[in-house]
Every structure is written in C-alpha cells, then in structure tokens.
Short mmCIF file of C-alpha atoms in Angstrom, two decimals:
data_model
loop_
_atom_site.label_atom_id
_atom_site.label_comp_id
_atom_site.label_asym_id
_atom_site.label_seq_id
_atom_site.Cartn_x
_atom_site.Cartn_y
_atom_site.Cartn_z
CA UNK A 1 -22.58 21.07 6.12
CA UNK A 2 -22.82 18.38 3.42
CA UNK A 3 -21.87 14.77 4.12
CA UNK A 4 -19.11 15.00 1.51
CA UNK A 5 -17.58 17.97 3.35
CA UNK A 6 -17.64 16.10 6.65
CA UNK A 7 -15.76 13.16 5.12
CA UNK A 8 -13.31 15.60 3.52
CA UNK A 9 -12.49 17.19 6.88
CA UNK A 10 -12.22 13.78 8.53
CA UNK A 11 -9.66 12.85 5.86
CA UNK A 12 -7.71 16.05 6.46
CA UNK A 13 -7.70 15.51 10.24
CA UNK A 14 -6.67 11.84 10.00
CA UNK A 15 -3.99 12.61 7.41
CA UNK A 16 -2.53 15.33 9.62
CA UNK A 17 -2.48 12.94 12.60
CA UNK A 18 -0.83 10.25 10.48
CA UNK A 19 1.88 12.66 9.28
CA UNK A 20 2.58 13.93 12.80
CA UNK A 21 2.63 10.42 14.31
CA UNK A 22 4.89 9.20 11.51
CA UNK A 23 7.33 11.99 12.31
CA UNK A 24 7.37 11.05 16.02
CA UNK A 25 7.61 7.36 15.12
CA UNK A 26 10.79 8.01 13.17
CA UNK A 27 12.11 10.61 15.63
CA UNK A 28 11.70 8.13 18.51
CA UNK A 29 13.90 5.47 16.94
CA UNK A 30 11.02 3.76 15.09
CA UNK A 31 8.96 3.12 18.21
CA UNK A 32 6.79 0.04 17.63
CA UNK A 33 3.75 1.39 19.51
CA UNK A 34 3.74 4.60 17.47
CA UNK A 35 4.13 2.52 14.30
CA UNK A 36 1.04 0.46 15.15
CA UNK A 37 -1.02 3.51 16.08
CA UNK A 38 -0.04 5.31 12.88
CA UNK A 39 -0.72 2.29 10.71
CA UNK A 40 -3.98 1.64 12.57
CA UNK A 41 -5.18 5.18 11.86
CA UNK A 42 -4.37 4.66 8.18
CA UNK A 43 -6.47 1.46 8.11
CA UNK A 44 -9.26 3.14 10.09
CA UNK A 45 -9.32 6.00 7.59
CA UNK A 46 -9.65 3.47 4.77
CA UNK A 47 -12.62 1.90 6.59
CA UNK A 48 -14.23 5.32 7.11
CA UNK A 49 -13.80 6.11 3.42
CA UNK A 50 -15.26 2.79 2.29
CA UNK A 51 -18.35 3.52 4.38
CA UNK A 52 -18.72 6.75 2.44
CA UNK A 53 -18.29 4.87 -0.84
CA UNK A 54 -20.90 2.30 0.16
CA UNK A 55 -23.41 4.97 1.20
CA UNK A 56 -22.88 7.07 -1.92
CA UNK A 57 -22.30 4.37 -4.55
CA UNK A 58 -24.97 3.89 -7.17
CA UNK A 59 -23.59 0.68 -8.71
CA UNK A 60 -21.94 -2.26 -6.98
CA UNK A 61 -19.29 -2.32 -9.74
CA UNK A 62 -18.10 1.07 -8.47
CA UNK A 63 -17.21 -0.55 -5.14
CA UNK A 64 -14.76 -3.17 -6.41
CA UNK A 65 -11.73 -0.89 -6.52
CA UNK A 66 -12.25 0.77 -3.09
CA UNK A 67 -13.08 -2.57 -1.43
CA UNK A 68 -9.79 -4.08 -2.58
CA UNK A 69 -7.94 -0.96 -1.44
CA UNK A 70 -9.44 -1.04 2.06
CA UNK A 71 -8.59 -4.74 2.37
CA UNK A 72 -5.04 -3.86 1.34
CA UNK A 73 -4.85 -1.16 4.02
CA UNK A 74 -6.15 -3.53 6.70
CA UNK A 75 -3.72 -6.30 5.81
CA UNK A 76 -0.80 -3.84 5.66
CA UNK A 77 -1.76 -2.61 9.14
CA UNK A 78 -1.75 -6.23 10.33
CA UNK A 79 1.66 -6.64 8.68
CA UNK A 80 2.96 -3.67 10.66
CA UNK A 81 1.52 -5.14 13.86
CA UNK A 82 3.15 -8.56 13.38
CA UNK A 83 6.42 -7.91 11.56
CA UNK A 84 8.54 -6.94 14.59
CA UNK A 85 7.78 -10.09 16.57
CA UNK A 86 6.77 -12.56 13.85
CA UNK A 87 8.68 -11.49 10.75
CA UNK A 88 7.40 -14.15 8.33
CA UNK A 89 3.76 -13.63 9.40
CA UNK A 90 4.22 -9.86 9.02
CA UNK A 91 5.71 -10.26 5.54
CA UNK A 92 2.88 -12.60 4.50
CA UNK A 93 0.27 -10.12 5.76
CA UNK A 94 2.01 -7.26 3.94
CA UNK A 95 2.21 -9.37 0.79
CA UNK A 96 -1.52 -10.13 1.00
CA UNK A 97 -2.20 -6.42 1.48
CA UNK A 98 -0.30 -5.63 -1.68
CA UNK A 99 -1.99 -8.44 -3.58
CA UNK A 100 -5.27 -6.71 -2.69
CA UNK A 101 -3.85 -3.41 -3.95
CA UNK A 102 -2.85 -5.04 -7.24
CA UNK A 103 -6.31 -6.60 -7.53
CA UNK A 104 -7.79 -3.13 -6.99
CA UNK A 105 -5.65 -1.71 -9.77
CA UNK A 106 -6.97 -4.46 -12.04
CA UNK A 107 -10.48 -3.22 -11.27
CA UNK A 108 -9.45 0.11 -12.79
CA UNK A 109 -7.92 -1.42 -15.93
CA UNK A 110 -7.89 -5.01 -17.12
CA UNK A 111 -4.67 -7.02 -17.53
CA UNK A 112 -2.28 -5.95 -20.29
CA UNK A 113 1.02 -7.51 -21.27
CA UNK A 114 2.62 -4.18 -20.37
CA UNK A 115 1.70 -4.92 -16.72
CA UNK A 116 3.76 -8.09 -16.91
CA UNK A 117 6.73 -6.51 -18.71
CA UNK A 118 7.07 -3.60 -16.31
CA UNK A 119 6.33 -5.64 -13.18
CA UNK A 120 8.66 -8.46 -14.27
CA UNK A 121 11.49 -6.05 -15.08
CA UNK A 122 11.11 -4.31 -11.73
CA UNK A 123 10.84 -7.71 -10.02
CA UNK A 124 14.17 -8.74 -11.52
CA UNK A 125 15.83 -5.51 -10.34
CA UNK A 126 14.37 -5.64 -6.82
CA UNK A 127 15.04 -9.37 -6.49
CA UNK A 128 18.68 -8.81 -7.44
CA UNK A 129 18.86 -5.93 -4.99
CA UNK A 130 17.69 -8.16 -2.13
CA UNK A 131 20.12 -10.89 -3.20
CA UNK A 132 23.18 -8.72 -3.80
CA UNK A 133 22.95 -5.71 -1.48
CA UNK A 134 25.84 -6.11 0.99
CA UNK A 135 23.96 -4.25 3.73
CA UNK A 136 21.14 -6.79 3.87
CA UNK A 137 21.92 -9.63 6.24
CA UNK A 138 19.50 -12.49 6.86
CA UNK A 139 19.67 -14.80 9.87
CA UNK A 140 17.90 -17.58 8.00
CA UNK A 141 17.57 -18.32 4.26
CA UNK A 142 13.75 -18.35 4.57
CA UNK A 143 13.88 -14.65 5.49
CA UNK A 144 15.72 -13.85 2.27
CA UNK A 145 13.21 -15.88 0.25
CA UNK A 146 10.30 -14.08 1.96
CA UNK A 147 11.85 -10.70 1.16
CA UNK A 148 12.44 -11.64 -2.48
CA UNK A 149 8.83 -12.78 -2.89
CA UNK A 150 7.65 -9.58 -1.23
CA UNK A 151 9.89 -7.52 -3.53
CA UNK A 152 8.33 -9.24 -6.55
CA UNK A 153 4.80 -8.53 -5.31
CA UNK A 154 5.67 -4.87 -4.75
CA UNK A 155 7.26 -4.74 -8.19
CA UNK A 156 4.12 -6.06 -9.85
CA UNK A 157 2.05 -3.55 -7.87
CA UNK A 158 4.26 -0.74 -9.17
CA UNK A 159 4.28 -2.24 -12.66
CA UNK A 160 0.48 -2.24 -12.78
CA UNK A 161 0.26 1.39 -11.67
CA UNK A 162 2.88 2.45 -14.24
CA UNK A 163 1.09 0.50 -16.96
CA UNK A 164 -2.26 2.01 -15.95
CA UNK A 165 -0.78 5.50 -16.14
CA UNK A 166 0.81 4.85 -19.53
CA UNK A 167 -2.52 3.56 -20.85
CA UNK A 168 -4.66 6.30 -19.32
CA UNK A 169 -2.92 9.50 -18.30
CA UNK A 170 -5.22 10.72 -15.56
CA UNK A 171 -4.42 12.41 -12.24
CA UNK A 172 -5.60 9.42 -10.20
CA UNK A 173 -3.36 7.03 -12.14
CA UNK A 174 -0.45 9.43 -11.68
CA UNK A 175 -1.04 9.60 -7.91
CA UNK A 176 -1.35 5.82 -7.66
CA UNK A 177 1.85 5.35 -9.65
CA UNK A 178 3.85 7.87 -7.58
CA UNK A 179 2.51 6.36 -4.34
CA UNK A 180 3.39 2.82 -5.43
CA UNK A 181 6.90 3.88 -6.50
CA UNK A 182 7.48 5.65 -3.19
CA UNK A 183 6.25 2.57 -1.33
CA UNK A 184 8.66 0.33 -3.26
CA UNK A 185 11.57 2.68 -2.57
CA UNK A 186 10.75 2.98 1.14
CA UNK A 187 10.45 -0.79 1.58
CA UNK A 188 13.67 -1.50 -0.27
#
C-alpha cells in the first residue's frame, strides 16, 4: 500500500470518528468532554496531514498554506478547550485560529480589494446581528465586544474565501468558501 493511500484511510477513519463524536456531543446536551475530544481529533488530524505535506513537499513555498491551516486548527481546538470556563480566553484563541486561516487563504491568493469589500460587508451584517439579536444576552459588555470582534474576524475569513472563489473558480476554493460560510453560520 502506498503512503498516500495510508494517509487517505487515516483521514477517512478520523473524519468518521469526528462525525460520530459530534453527533454524540450534540445528542448529549453539548457535553464538554465530548466537545474537547472531537475538537482534539480534528487538530490531531491536521497535524497528521501536515506531516504528510512536509514529507512529500518539494518546495518550502508549498508548505505555507497548510502550515497556517494546521495552526488554525490547533488554536481553534484550544478555543474549544477554554471557552466554557474562560470565555474571553477561548474567544481570543478562536480568533487567533481564524486569523491563521485567513493568513493561509492569503497564501493561496494575494490581497485584493474584493477581499475587503466582501469581508467588510459581512462584518457589518454580523456585527449588527450580535448587537441587535434579542436572543443574545451578555453578562458583561466586554463579552459583547469580544463577540463582535470575533464576528468581524469570521466575516473577513469568509470574505477572503468568497473573493478567492470569485477570482479562481476551482473545486478547492469552492470547498473552502462553503466551509467558511457554514462555520460563520454555525458560530452565529
């Protein structure tokens, strides 16, 4: 069996475990332990995949995008681990994770004004949502500010993926865009 096949099957097995654990996490009233295990497996899978990229990469430039993505996965896992007990720390870690994702998307395509227009427009919408949604209650004003900043970061992440897809209509850009949009929706 080729090394590539082994990594493929590892990805299938980890993805299946993540899907199943995510189901049980939600079914069990969003159990924190299951959340951390699921998120940890996602980060571990990113680390496994970056090892494959490092072993198989010919040029160091090819590693910029996957390195930023694995850093994003690790920081998002840390955000999951901290957010229940230390909300602000969790939000900051999540925000850093998404900053790494955005940086990765910039490794795929350089900055364009379209990134700013789409991300800024989405940021305005998501910021207003956090401010005006009657179902969102914040115990302290700092929590609202943290959520608005996080919403803006997510919006710019989505904006970059949409802009990348508009500029270069490839399957990978489509998948990244759909994934980013789904992430924004789920976090809102």
